[in-house]
């Protein structure tokens, strides 16, 4: 099950990068986000999966779509992707980063052993407080200030977006 | 499960980085940045299984901030578009000065 | 140790010795600022302004020197009444202070420096008075007095300093003032070049001075006179390498400053300056700085017999050489210039044979009669110039072939200059007789001493000195006869215009005439005093100077006597002191009269005459072609080396290297500018590159 979702996620990501049309890229992104939500479910983070679909794939991507349609993009495909040297260099650099990071995750690496033998067990907490409760309780008790600040942040973002996108008379 | 999820996270992250370097369209570049954020969220959730519920909580916040950032970023792109009539970053080189 | 010496009090009361130095310096500042003020750009000076400024300069210039002279005289009188006056060392501040080398900015007033100070301020004051009249029509009147005051200031620093570095400050300063004053009429290219030549040749001597100071410090650890006097005989070995080297370097310094062979070439060219300048600097004071240096270091010279012999050798050769050249010169000032070089050679001979008192004595008498000669020549030139200007003639006012018979027009000047000529020729009872005679006698005595270091050499010096004395009498008489006697050869119409010198010029001449006549009576040895030379004891002569200088040179003389034994009482050709005195003065009188007689028989050649000179005459007239030799063998090769260095090294190597590094910087900048595309993609790429680098660093 996991590998299905994983391949869909990677496929969607590749589609985002390689698709010529902006709308196609966007749709591939939605696919990728959806499969990621599925992986969240497999990892017992049900609440986040729901949030991912509703907020990320539902609202943010729709926003992107609106802007693409507003700017009337998607007509000139040729110029969107760089060719040649940039691709080569990009491959080399990002490939190296990926390789380095992946090497850390290989079997026989010390960092990973730590994780498998960890004593914190999320499952027990979920059983105790319920799926929503396990997130809500720390959120409103210990991290209340951060929560409030995100509210302020969203407000600021709205005002900023309004001001920036206003038509100048 | 956790290690595979982390592998996946790395893969999506480097694909997103490649996208930022390769694509010329500003909106698609931004979309690739969102991909990177998504990959990082995945890593957090994967690790929260063993490291505590704070991981998922952080993902919650990341999503919120990503939303705000998307709104403001797209507003910026719109105002650039008004000035330059294009979102192709080749010609938008006023970072040079 | 230096400071403890400073604290010792003299046994006589000093009277503001610092004022002696400061008065001329303040005069310089005042006159200098006045000169700058008068000539400030953008103003129109009325003739009333100019005459008023000249009046002010005339008061301040000579006035400051008069103040110095009075203070010197007071100090001198106070020292005079004390039996054995000790040296006063007064320190004003500490100039150089390091852990093992301390130099105080201090003055030392002792018998030697007092003699020099008197000559400088006294003769200097007379020359200032003379200049008031000589330079009265000059535009740069204030500038002239400013430089002249500055010169007196530096010369006083030279003789009053308490250590060699202070003397060096004065040494360099008088070199500078010499340059400024020789090139006084700097608009004339030739005159300006003469100033440059003087300064550059002097510099070679300065090198010697510095090296001598360094070596002295290396040997003694200090460079002031008190320490030298206290520890020289204990530190240095008689005839040792150190002391010979130091004295040879100081000799180089003296050769440069006092115009001896081979560095005398600047002095004849220095006649391009105003005549009072020649009188002050190149007759009475600056050129005597070399002698002063050697007498100050008399202890070192008495410990180095080889160097002393070389000093005497250079002196006597220069004396002879310059005298030969002077026999065939036609320019008034050039004859006097070579005469100065010759007499300086005598002084060097004197201090080289250990007769330090004789050397200083000749310095003093030479100051009197040479200054008189130069000032008299100045009066003649002034008169001739005025006369020739009136008839719009282009003749050279300084060429003796254009003169003759001036006795009728300038009688007082003529008489006074005869006084000086007889003094320099060594005729009794004038001053030069006593001083020159003592030098020649001391040379002979050293040749005949018990264990004289180089007897044959000194005998040679003695004979050369005698020959030069005869030559001196000859060329000076020729000089006088050509100028003042015989047929008048000046241009038509000038006769009524040639007038006697004005009173302001005559006054200093008369004072100097008196001193030239009687100034030699201050240092007559007791033997001579009792004989016919001394008027059998009836004339008011003393051997005062010898006793006066004793505190300074007694140890040096003692060291010499220790090592060469008793000096001879007979000259190398037999005969005692008195006999030789009489012989030399008789010989001088003979030469004078013979020359007058022979010259009255022959016509003096006029300027443009076509008759050929003999080979020797030509050689002498062209000063043995020495300037041309120097030019070909020294100046030109140096110029070629400099030119090569300039083209190949400076332009070729260094300029190219510097420009190359500039181009590298430009290239790096260009390369860096390639990264600034302004596009977000590029910057994102570099972000990830940085991330990769950070990861590599973290993980490895």
Tab-separated table of C-alpha atoms in Angstrom, chain C residues 189-556:
chain	number	residue	atom	x	y	z
C	189	UNK	CA	70.054	78.862	-14.757
C	190	UNK	CA	73.792	78.841	-14.307
C	191	UNK	CA	73.644	80.358	-10.850
C	192	UNK	CA	70.994	77.929	-9.728
C	193	UNK	CA	73.111	75.036	-10.983
C	194	UNK	CA	76.055	76.323	-8.973
C	195	UNK	CA	73.920	76.088	-5.857
C	196	UNK	CA	72.952	72.550	-6.705
C	197	UNK	CA	76.557	71.577	-7.323
C	198	UNK	CA	77.589	72.912	-3.930
C	199	UNK	CA	74.898	70.985	-2.134
C	200	UNK	CA	75.473	67.715	-3.929
C	201	UNK	CA	79.239	67.709	-3.455
C	202	UNK	CA	78.710	68.596	0.203
C	203	UNK	CA	76.474	65.567	0.584
C	204	UNK	CA	79.334	63.265	-0.202
C	205	UNK	CA	81.109	64.685	2.788
C	206	UNK	CA	78.000	64.272	4.908
C	207	UNK	CA	78.151	60.555	4.242
C	208	UNK	CA	81.602	60.520	5.793
C	209	UNK	CA	80.343	62.428	8.796
C	210	UNK	CA	77.515	60.013	9.437
C	211	UNK	CA	79.710	56.963	9.075
C	212	UNK	CA	82.158	58.516	11.491
C	213	UNK	CA	79.403	59.103	14.039
C	214	UNK	CA	78.179	55.543	13.706
C	215	UNK	CA	81.625	54.083	14.179
C	216	UNK	CA	82.258	56.375	17.116
C	217	UNK	CA	79.059	55.219	18.742
C	218	UNK	CA	80.037	51.652	18.092
C	219	UNK	CA	83.330	52.147	19.855
C	220	UNK	CA	82.341	54.448	22.708
C	221	UNK	CA	78.608	54.017	23.177
C	222	UNK	CA	78.091	57.790	23.219
C	223	UNK	CA	78.688	60.637	20.818
C	224	UNK	CA	79.034	63.774	22.927
C	225	UNK	CA	82.259	65.681	23.452
C	226	UNK	CA	82.476	65.303	27.208
C	227	UNK	CA	82.346	61.525	27.019
C	228	UNK	CA	84.850	61.612	24.182
C	229	UNK	CA	87.271	63.698	26.208
C	230	UNK	CA	86.880	61.505	29.248
C	231	UNK	CA	87.231	58.102	27.671
C	232	UNK	CA	88.894	58.370	24.259
C	233	UNK	CA	92.435	57.734	25.365
C	234	UNK	CA	91.316	54.701	27.379
C	235	UNK	CA	89.113	53.184	24.695
C	236	UNK	CA	91.236	53.561	21.585
C	237	UNK	CA	94.619	52.091	20.836
C	238	UNK	CA	97.225	54.475	19.469
C	239	UNK	CA	97.306	53.973	15.735
C	240	UNK	CA	94.572	51.354	15.962
C	241	UNK	CA	92.084	50.448	13.248
C	242	UNK	CA	88.945	51.876	14.854
C	243	UNK	CA	90.294	55.320	15.492
C	244	UNK	CA	91.962	55.504	12.077
C	245	UNK	CA	88.708	54.632	10.370
C	246	UNK	CA	86.688	57.152	12.369
C	247	UNK	CA	89.168	59.916	11.702
C	248	UNK	CA	89.303	59.102	8.001
C	249	UNK	CA	85.530	59.385	7.753
C	250	UNK	CA	85.580	62.697	9.562
C	251	UNK	CA	88.276	63.735	7.134
C	252	UNK	CA	85.917	62.935	4.262
C	253	UNK	CA	83.352	65.209	5.882
C	254	UNK	CA	85.892	68.000	6.176
C	255	UNK	CA	87.065	67.513	2.600
C	256	UNK	CA	83.524	68.056	1.401
C	257	UNK	CA	82.667	71.014	3.540
C	258	UNK	CA	86.056	72.752	3.458
C	259	UNK	CA	86.691	72.230	-0.248
C	260	UNK	CA	89.808	70.119	-0.270
C	261	UNK	CA	90.959	67.696	-2.932
C	262	UNK	CA	88.918	65.980	-4.405
C	263	UNK	CA	85.702	67.739	-3.393
C	264	UNK	CA	86.687	71.362	-3.880
C	265	UNK	CA	84.959	71.793	-7.234
C	266	UNK	CA	81.920	73.491	-5.765
C	267	UNK	CA	83.702	76.485	-4.311
C	268	UNK	CA	84.785	78.274	-7.506
C	269	UNK	CA	81.291	77.789	-8.926
C	270	UNK	CA	79.858	79.165	-5.709
C	271	UNK	CA	81.134	82.576	-6.680
C	272	UNK	CA	77.869	82.893	-8.598
C	273	UNK	CA	76.272	84.083	-5.397
C	274	UNK	CA	76.373	87.657	-4.095
C	275	UNK	CA	79.827	88.734	-2.956
C	276	UNK	CA	78.965	89.253	0.736
C	277	UNK	CA	77.730	85.656	0.714
C	278	UNK	CA	81.063	84.540	-0.648
C	279	UNK	CA	82.720	86.540	2.068
C	280	UNK	CA	80.712	85.073	4.889
C	281	UNK	CA	80.205	81.536	3.826
C	282	UNK	CA	83.131	80.736	1.689
C	283	UNK	CA	85.824	82.624	3.450
C	284	UNK	CA	85.074	83.090	7.072
C	285	UNK	CA	82.621	80.535	8.350
C	286	UNK	CA	81.121	77.597	6.549
C	287	UNK	CA	84.279	76.318	4.987
C	288	UNK	CA	85.949	76.409	8.357
C	289	UNK	CA	83.476	73.881	9.705
C	290	UNK	CA	85.737	71.080	8.534
C	291	UNK	CA	88.639	72.486	10.522
C	292	UNK	CA	86.397	72.863	13.548
C	293	UNK	CA	85.336	69.236	13.267
C	294	UNK	CA	88.921	68.062	13.228
C	295	UNK	CA	89.944	70.261	16.134
C	296	UNK	CA	86.944	69.060	18.129
C	297	UNK	CA	88.024	65.510	17.467
C	298	UNK	CA	91.660	66.367	18.153
C	299	UNK	CA	91.945	63.522	20.633
C	300	UNK	CA	91.009	61.041	17.948
C	301	UNK	CA	93.429	62.548	15.468
C	302	UNK	CA	96.280	62.542	17.935
C	303	UNK	CA	95.615	58.844	18.483
C	304	UNK	CA	95.745	58.108	14.747
C	305	UNK	CA	99.029	59.246	13.257
C	306	UNK	CA	98.286	57.760	9.856
C	307	UNK	CA	95.072	59.739	9.478
C	308	UNK	CA	96.784	62.899	10.668
C	309	UNK	CA	99.445	62.415	8.021
C	310	UNK	CA	96.740	61.982	5.407
C	311	UNK	CA	94.965	65.110	6.634
C	312	UNK	CA	98.186	67.084	6.382
C	313	UNK	CA	98.930	65.569	2.976
C	314	UNK	CA	95.547	66.449	1.532
C	315	UNK	CA	95.858	69.909	3.002
C	316	UNK	CA	99.245	70.727	1.564
C	317	UNK	CA	98.451	69.225	-1.842
C	318	UNK	CA	95.259	71.228	-2.031
C	319	UNK	CA	97.125	74.347	-0.983
C	320	UNK	CA	99.689	73.908	-3.733
C	321	UNK	CA	97.199	72.847	-6.373
C	322	UNK	CA	94.792	75.718	-5.773
C	323	UNK	CA	97.621	78.241	-5.638
C	324	UNK	CA	98.798	77.170	-9.092
C	325	UNK	CA	95.329	77.636	-10.525
C	326	UNK	CA	94.928	81.041	-8.919
C	327	UNK	CA	98.047	82.244	-10.741
C	328	UNK	CA	96.241	82.262	-14.055
C	329	UNK	CA	92.664	83.315	-13.316
C	330	UNK	CA	91.256	86.575	-14.630
C	331	UNK	CA	87.995	86.819	-12.709
C	332	UNK	CA	88.403	88.702	-9.422
C	333	UNK	CA	86.241	86.330	-7.429
C	334	UNK	CA	87.744	83.193	-8.884
C	335	UNK	CA	91.228	84.234	-7.791
C	336	UNK	CA	89.892	84.728	-4.282
C	337	UNK	CA	88.000	81.420	-4.414
C	338	UNK	CA	91.118	79.440	-5.248
C	339	UNK	CA	92.991	81.446	-2.687
C	340	UNK	CA	90.460	80.354	-0.096
C	341	UNK	CA	90.881	76.722	-1.072
C	342	UNK	CA	94.619	77.129	-0.794
C	343	UNK	CA	94.473	78.721	2.662
C	344	UNK	CA	92.063	76.052	3.864
C	345	UNK	CA	94.688	73.588	2.753
C	346	UNK	CA	97.112	75.359	5.086
C	347	UNK	CA	94.663	74.974	7.944
C	348	UNK	CA	94.333	71.278	7.227
C	349	UNK	CA	98.112	71.006	7.173
C	350	UNK	CA	98.193	72.708	10.564
C	351	UNK	CA	95.719	70.392	12.246
C	352	UNK	CA	97.217	67.411	10.479
C	353	UNK	CA	100.610	67.893	12.117
C	354	UNK	CA	98.991	68.278	15.518
C	355	UNK	CA	99.283	72.053	15.676
C	356	UNK	CA	95.646	72.579	16.543
C	357	UNK	CA	96.189	76.037	17.955
C	358	UNK	CA	98.003	77.063	14.783
C	359	UNK	CA	95.175	75.758	12.664
C	360	UNK	CA	92.553	77.691	14.635
C	361	UNK	CA	94.790	80.752	14.649
C	362	UNK	CA	95.083	80.669	10.877
C	363	UNK	CA	91.318	80.164	10.704
C	364	UNK	CA	90.776	83.374	12.644
C	365	UNK	CA	93.304	85.482	10.738
C	366	UNK	CA	92.093	84.070	7.440
C	367	UNK	CA	88.551	85.077	8.368
C	368	UNK	CA	89.783	88.623	8.816
C	369	UNK	CA	91.850	89.099	5.694
C	370	UNK	CA	89.801	86.914	3.366
C	371	UNK	CA	86.563	88.601	4.349
C	372	UNK	CA	88.313	91.922	3.774
C	373	UNK	CA	89.474	90.767	0.349
C	374	UNK	CA	86.034	89.538	-0.658
C	375	UNK	CA	84.237	92.599	0.605
C	376	UNK	CA	86.767	94.825	-1.114
C	377	UNK	CA	86.299	92.904	-4.323
C	378	UNK	CA	82.589	93.341	-3.790
C	379	UNK	CA	83.041	97.088	-3.537
C	380	UNK	CA	85.057	97.056	-6.764
C	381	UNK	CA	82.483	94.950	-8.571
C	382	UNK	CA	79.674	97.136	-7.283
C	383	UNK	CA	81.417	100.216	-8.586
C	384	UNK	CA	82.347	98.687	-11.934
C	385	UNK	CA	78.856	97.329	-12.419
C	386	UNK	CA	77.340	100.713	-11.735
C	387	UNK	CA	79.777	102.396	-14.128
C	388	UNK	CA	79.362	99.883	-16.939
C	389	UNK	CA	75.612	100.028	-16.548
C	390	UNK	CA	75.696	103.798	-16.951
C	391	UNK	CA	77.491	103.579	-20.312
C	392	UNK	CA	75.394	100.573	-21.410
C	393	UNK	CA	78.424	98.386	-21.901
C	394	UNK	CA	78.251	94.622	-21.898
C	395	UNK	CA	81.697	94.096	-20.423
C	396	UNK	CA	82.137	91.747	-17.512
C	397	UNK	CA	82.498	93.837	-14.347
C	398	UNK	CA	84.373	91.014	-12.658
C	399	UNK	CA	87.108	90.454	-15.231
C	400	UNK	CA	90.398	91.981	-14.112
C	401	UNK	CA	91.467	92.577	-17.672
C	402	UNK	CA	88.758	95.252	-17.781
C	403	UNK	CA	90.124	97.000	-14.748
C	404	UNK	CA	93.424	98.607	-13.909
C	405	UNK	CA	94.451	101.830	-12.319
C	406	UNK	CA	91.457	101.857	-10.013
C	407	UNK	CA	93.725	103.226	-7.320
C	408	UNK	CA	92.901	106.718	-8.469
C	409	UNK	CA	89.178	106.204	-8.135
C	410	UNK	CA	88.939	103.992	-5.043
C	411	UNK	CA	91.942	104.920	-2.901
C	412	UNK	CA	90.661	103.774	0.497
C	413	UNK	CA	89.545	100.424	-0.866
C	414	UNK	CA	92.922	100.025	-2.532
C	415	UNK	CA	94.860	100.662	0.671
C	416	UNK	CA	92.704	98.305	2.720
C	417	UNK	CA	93.011	95.562	0.163
C	418	UNK	CA	96.785	95.959	0.138
C	419	UNK	CA	96.664	95.386	3.907
C	420	UNK	CA	94.833	92.127	3.285
C	421	UNK	CA	97.180	91.114	0.477
C	422	UNK	CA	100.249	91.645	2.608
C	423	UNK	CA	98.563	89.696	5.399
C	424	UNK	CA	97.847	86.745	3.179
C	425	UNK	CA	101.329	86.822	1.689
C	426	UNK	CA	102.825	86.452	5.129
C	427	UNK	CA	104.579	89.766	5.438
C	428	UNK	CA	105.568	91.002	8.912
C	429	UNK	CA	103.826	92.481	10.958
C	430	UNK	CA	100.482	91.575	9.418
C	431	UNK	CA	98.349	88.801	10.902
C	432	UNK	CA	98.813	86.198	8.206
C	433	UNK	CA	102.557	86.168	8.757
C	434	UNK	CA	102.262	84.847	12.288
C	435	UNK	CA	99.625	82.218	11.591
C	436	UNK	CA	101.027	80.819	8.369
C	437	UNK	CA	104.513	80.852	9.760
C	438	UNK	CA	103.499	78.887	12.813
C	439	UNK	CA	101.909	76.201	10.659
C	440	UNK	CA	104.967	75.832	8.469
C	441	UNK	CA	107.216	75.822	11.512
C	442	UNK	CA	105.176	73.117	13.256
C	443	UNK	CA	105.292	70.971	10.123
C	444	UNK	CA	109.063	71.237	10.087
C	445	UNK	CA	109.228	70.507	13.837
C	446	UNK	CA	107.225	67.341	13.457
C	447	UNK	CA	109.495	66.258	10.611
C	448	UNK	CA	112.490	66.695	12.891
C	449	UNK	CA	110.888	65.195	16.013
C	450	UNK	CA	112.616	62.417	17.940
C	451	UNK	CA	110.413	59.589	16.753
C	452	UNK	CA	108.432	61.267	14.090
C	453	UNK	CA	106.008	58.850	12.369
C	454	UNK	CA	106.768	59.827	8.779
C	455	UNK	CA	109.798	62.141	8.736
C	456	UNK	CA	110.416	62.211	4.995
C	457	UNK	CA	106.757	62.808	4.256
C	458	UNK	CA	106.586	65.717	6.625
C	459	UNK	CA	109.757	67.164	5.133
C	460	UNK	CA	108.070	67.034	1.748
C	461	UNK	CA	105.010	68.766	3.186
C	462	UNK	CA	107.232	71.445	4.685
C	463	UNK	CA	108.864	72.229	1.358
C	464	UNK	CA	105.539	72.220	-0.477
C	465	UNK	CA	104.089	74.593	2.089
C	466	UNK	CA	107.008	76.963	1.622
C	467	UNK	CA	106.649	76.863	-2.145
C	468	UNK	CA	102.915	77.511	-1.875
C	469	UNK	CA	103.581	80.514	0.360
C	470	UNK	CA	105.732	81.996	-2.387
C	471	UNK	CA	103.036	81.280	-4.957
C	472	UNK	CA	100.480	82.929	-2.702
C	473	UNK	CA	102.526	86.097	-2.538
C	474	UNK	CA	102.867	86.047	-6.308
C	475	UNK	CA	99.248	85.598	-7.323
C	476	UNK	CA	97.908	87.994	-4.731
C	477	UNK	CA	100.278	90.694	-5.890
C	478	UNK	CA	99.332	89.989	-9.500
C	479	UNK	CA	95.715	90.308	-8.423
C	480	UNK	CA	96.260	93.693	-6.821
C	481	UNK	CA	98.401	95.120	-9.599
C	482	UNK	CA	96.000	94.050	-12.326
C	483	UNK	CA	93.067	95.616	-10.551
C	484	UNK	CA	94.321	98.773	-8.939
C	485	UNK	CA	97.564	99.755	-10.634
C	486	UNK	CA	98.901	100.210	-14.099
C	487	UNK	CA	97.093	101.630	-17.026
C	488	UNK	CA	93.380	102.009	-16.858
C	489	UNK	CA	91.738	99.494	-19.173
C	490	UNK	CA	88.096	100.129	-18.434
C	491	UNK	CA	85.675	100.960	-21.211
C	492	UNK	CA	85.516	104.467	-22.548
C	493	UNK	CA	83.431	106.843	-20.540
C	494	UNK	CA	83.343	104.843	-17.363
C	495	UNK	CA	86.136	106.648	-15.579
C	496	UNK	CA	84.046	109.384	-14.032
C	497	UNK	CA	81.470	106.854	-12.908
C	498	UNK	CA	83.819	104.663	-10.903
C	499	UNK	CA	83.507	106.022	-7.423
C	500	UNK	CA	84.755	105.084	-4.006
C	501	UNK	CA	82.585	102.669	-2.060
C	502	UNK	CA	79.836	104.159	0.102
C	503	UNK	CA	80.393	104.654	3.831
C	504	UNK	CA	78.380	101.622	4.883
C	505	UNK	CA	80.687	99.467	2.815
C	506	UNK	CA	83.851	101.190	3.946
C	507	UNK	CA	83.161	100.836	7.631
C	508	UNK	CA	83.349	97.026	7.791
C	509	UNK	CA	86.365	97.149	5.491
C	510	UNK	CA	88.185	99.404	7.893
C	511	UNK	CA	87.385	97.249	10.909
C	512	UNK	CA	88.598	94.166	9.065
C	513	UNK	CA	91.679	96.047	7.925
C	514	UNK	CA	92.558	96.849	11.489
C	515	UNK	CA	92.086	93.227	12.510
C	516	UNK	CA	94.129	91.973	9.566
C	517	UNK	CA	96.966	94.191	10.601
C	518	UNK	CA	97.033	93.613	14.329
C	519	UNK	CA	95.009	90.390	14.711
C	520	UNK	CA	98.063	88.211	14.523
C	521	UNK	CA	99.530	89.630	17.668
C	522	UNK	CA	97.394	87.405	19.894
C	523	UNK	CA	99.408	84.251	19.386
C	524	UNK	CA	103.138	84.874	19.147
C	525	UNK	CA	105.418	82.310	20.747
C	526	UNK	CA	107.708	83.624	23.492
C	527	UNK	CA	110.845	82.997	21.398
C	528	UNK	CA	109.572	85.156	18.606
C	529	UNK	CA	108.378	87.809	20.984
C	530	UNK	CA	111.833	88.351	22.349
C	531	UNK	CA	113.430	88.558	18.921
C	532	UNK	CA	113.295	91.139	16.188
C	533	UNK	CA	109.987	89.666	15.050
C	534	UNK	CA	108.368	90.659	18.262
C	535	UNK	CA	110.030	94.009	18.370
C	536	UNK	CA	112.333	92.757	21.099
C	537	UNK	CA	109.435	92.624	23.505
C	538	UNK	CA	108.277	96.194	22.968
C	539	UNK	CA	105.315	95.487	20.702
C	540	UNK	CA	102.099	94.459	22.481
C	541	UNK	CA	102.150	90.811	21.452
C	542	UNK	CA	101.067	87.815	23.562
C	543	UNK	CA	100.695	84.072	23.163
C	544	UNK	CA	97.247	84.280	24.620
C	545	UNK	CA	95.383	82.054	22.117
C	546	UNK	CA	97.602	79.118	22.896
C	547	UNK	CA	96.728	79.281	26.577
C	548	UNK	CA	93.086	79.995	25.874
C	549	UNK	CA	92.628	76.815	23.851
C	550	UNK	CA	94.592	74.673	26.266
C	551	UNK	CA	91.592	73.163	28.110
C	552	UNK	CA	90.303	71.762	24.869
C	553	UNK	CA	93.426	70.419	23.183
C	554	UNK	CA	95.937	69.860	25.930
C	555	UNK	CA	95.316	66.144	26.127
C	556	UNK	CA	95.670	65.719	22.371
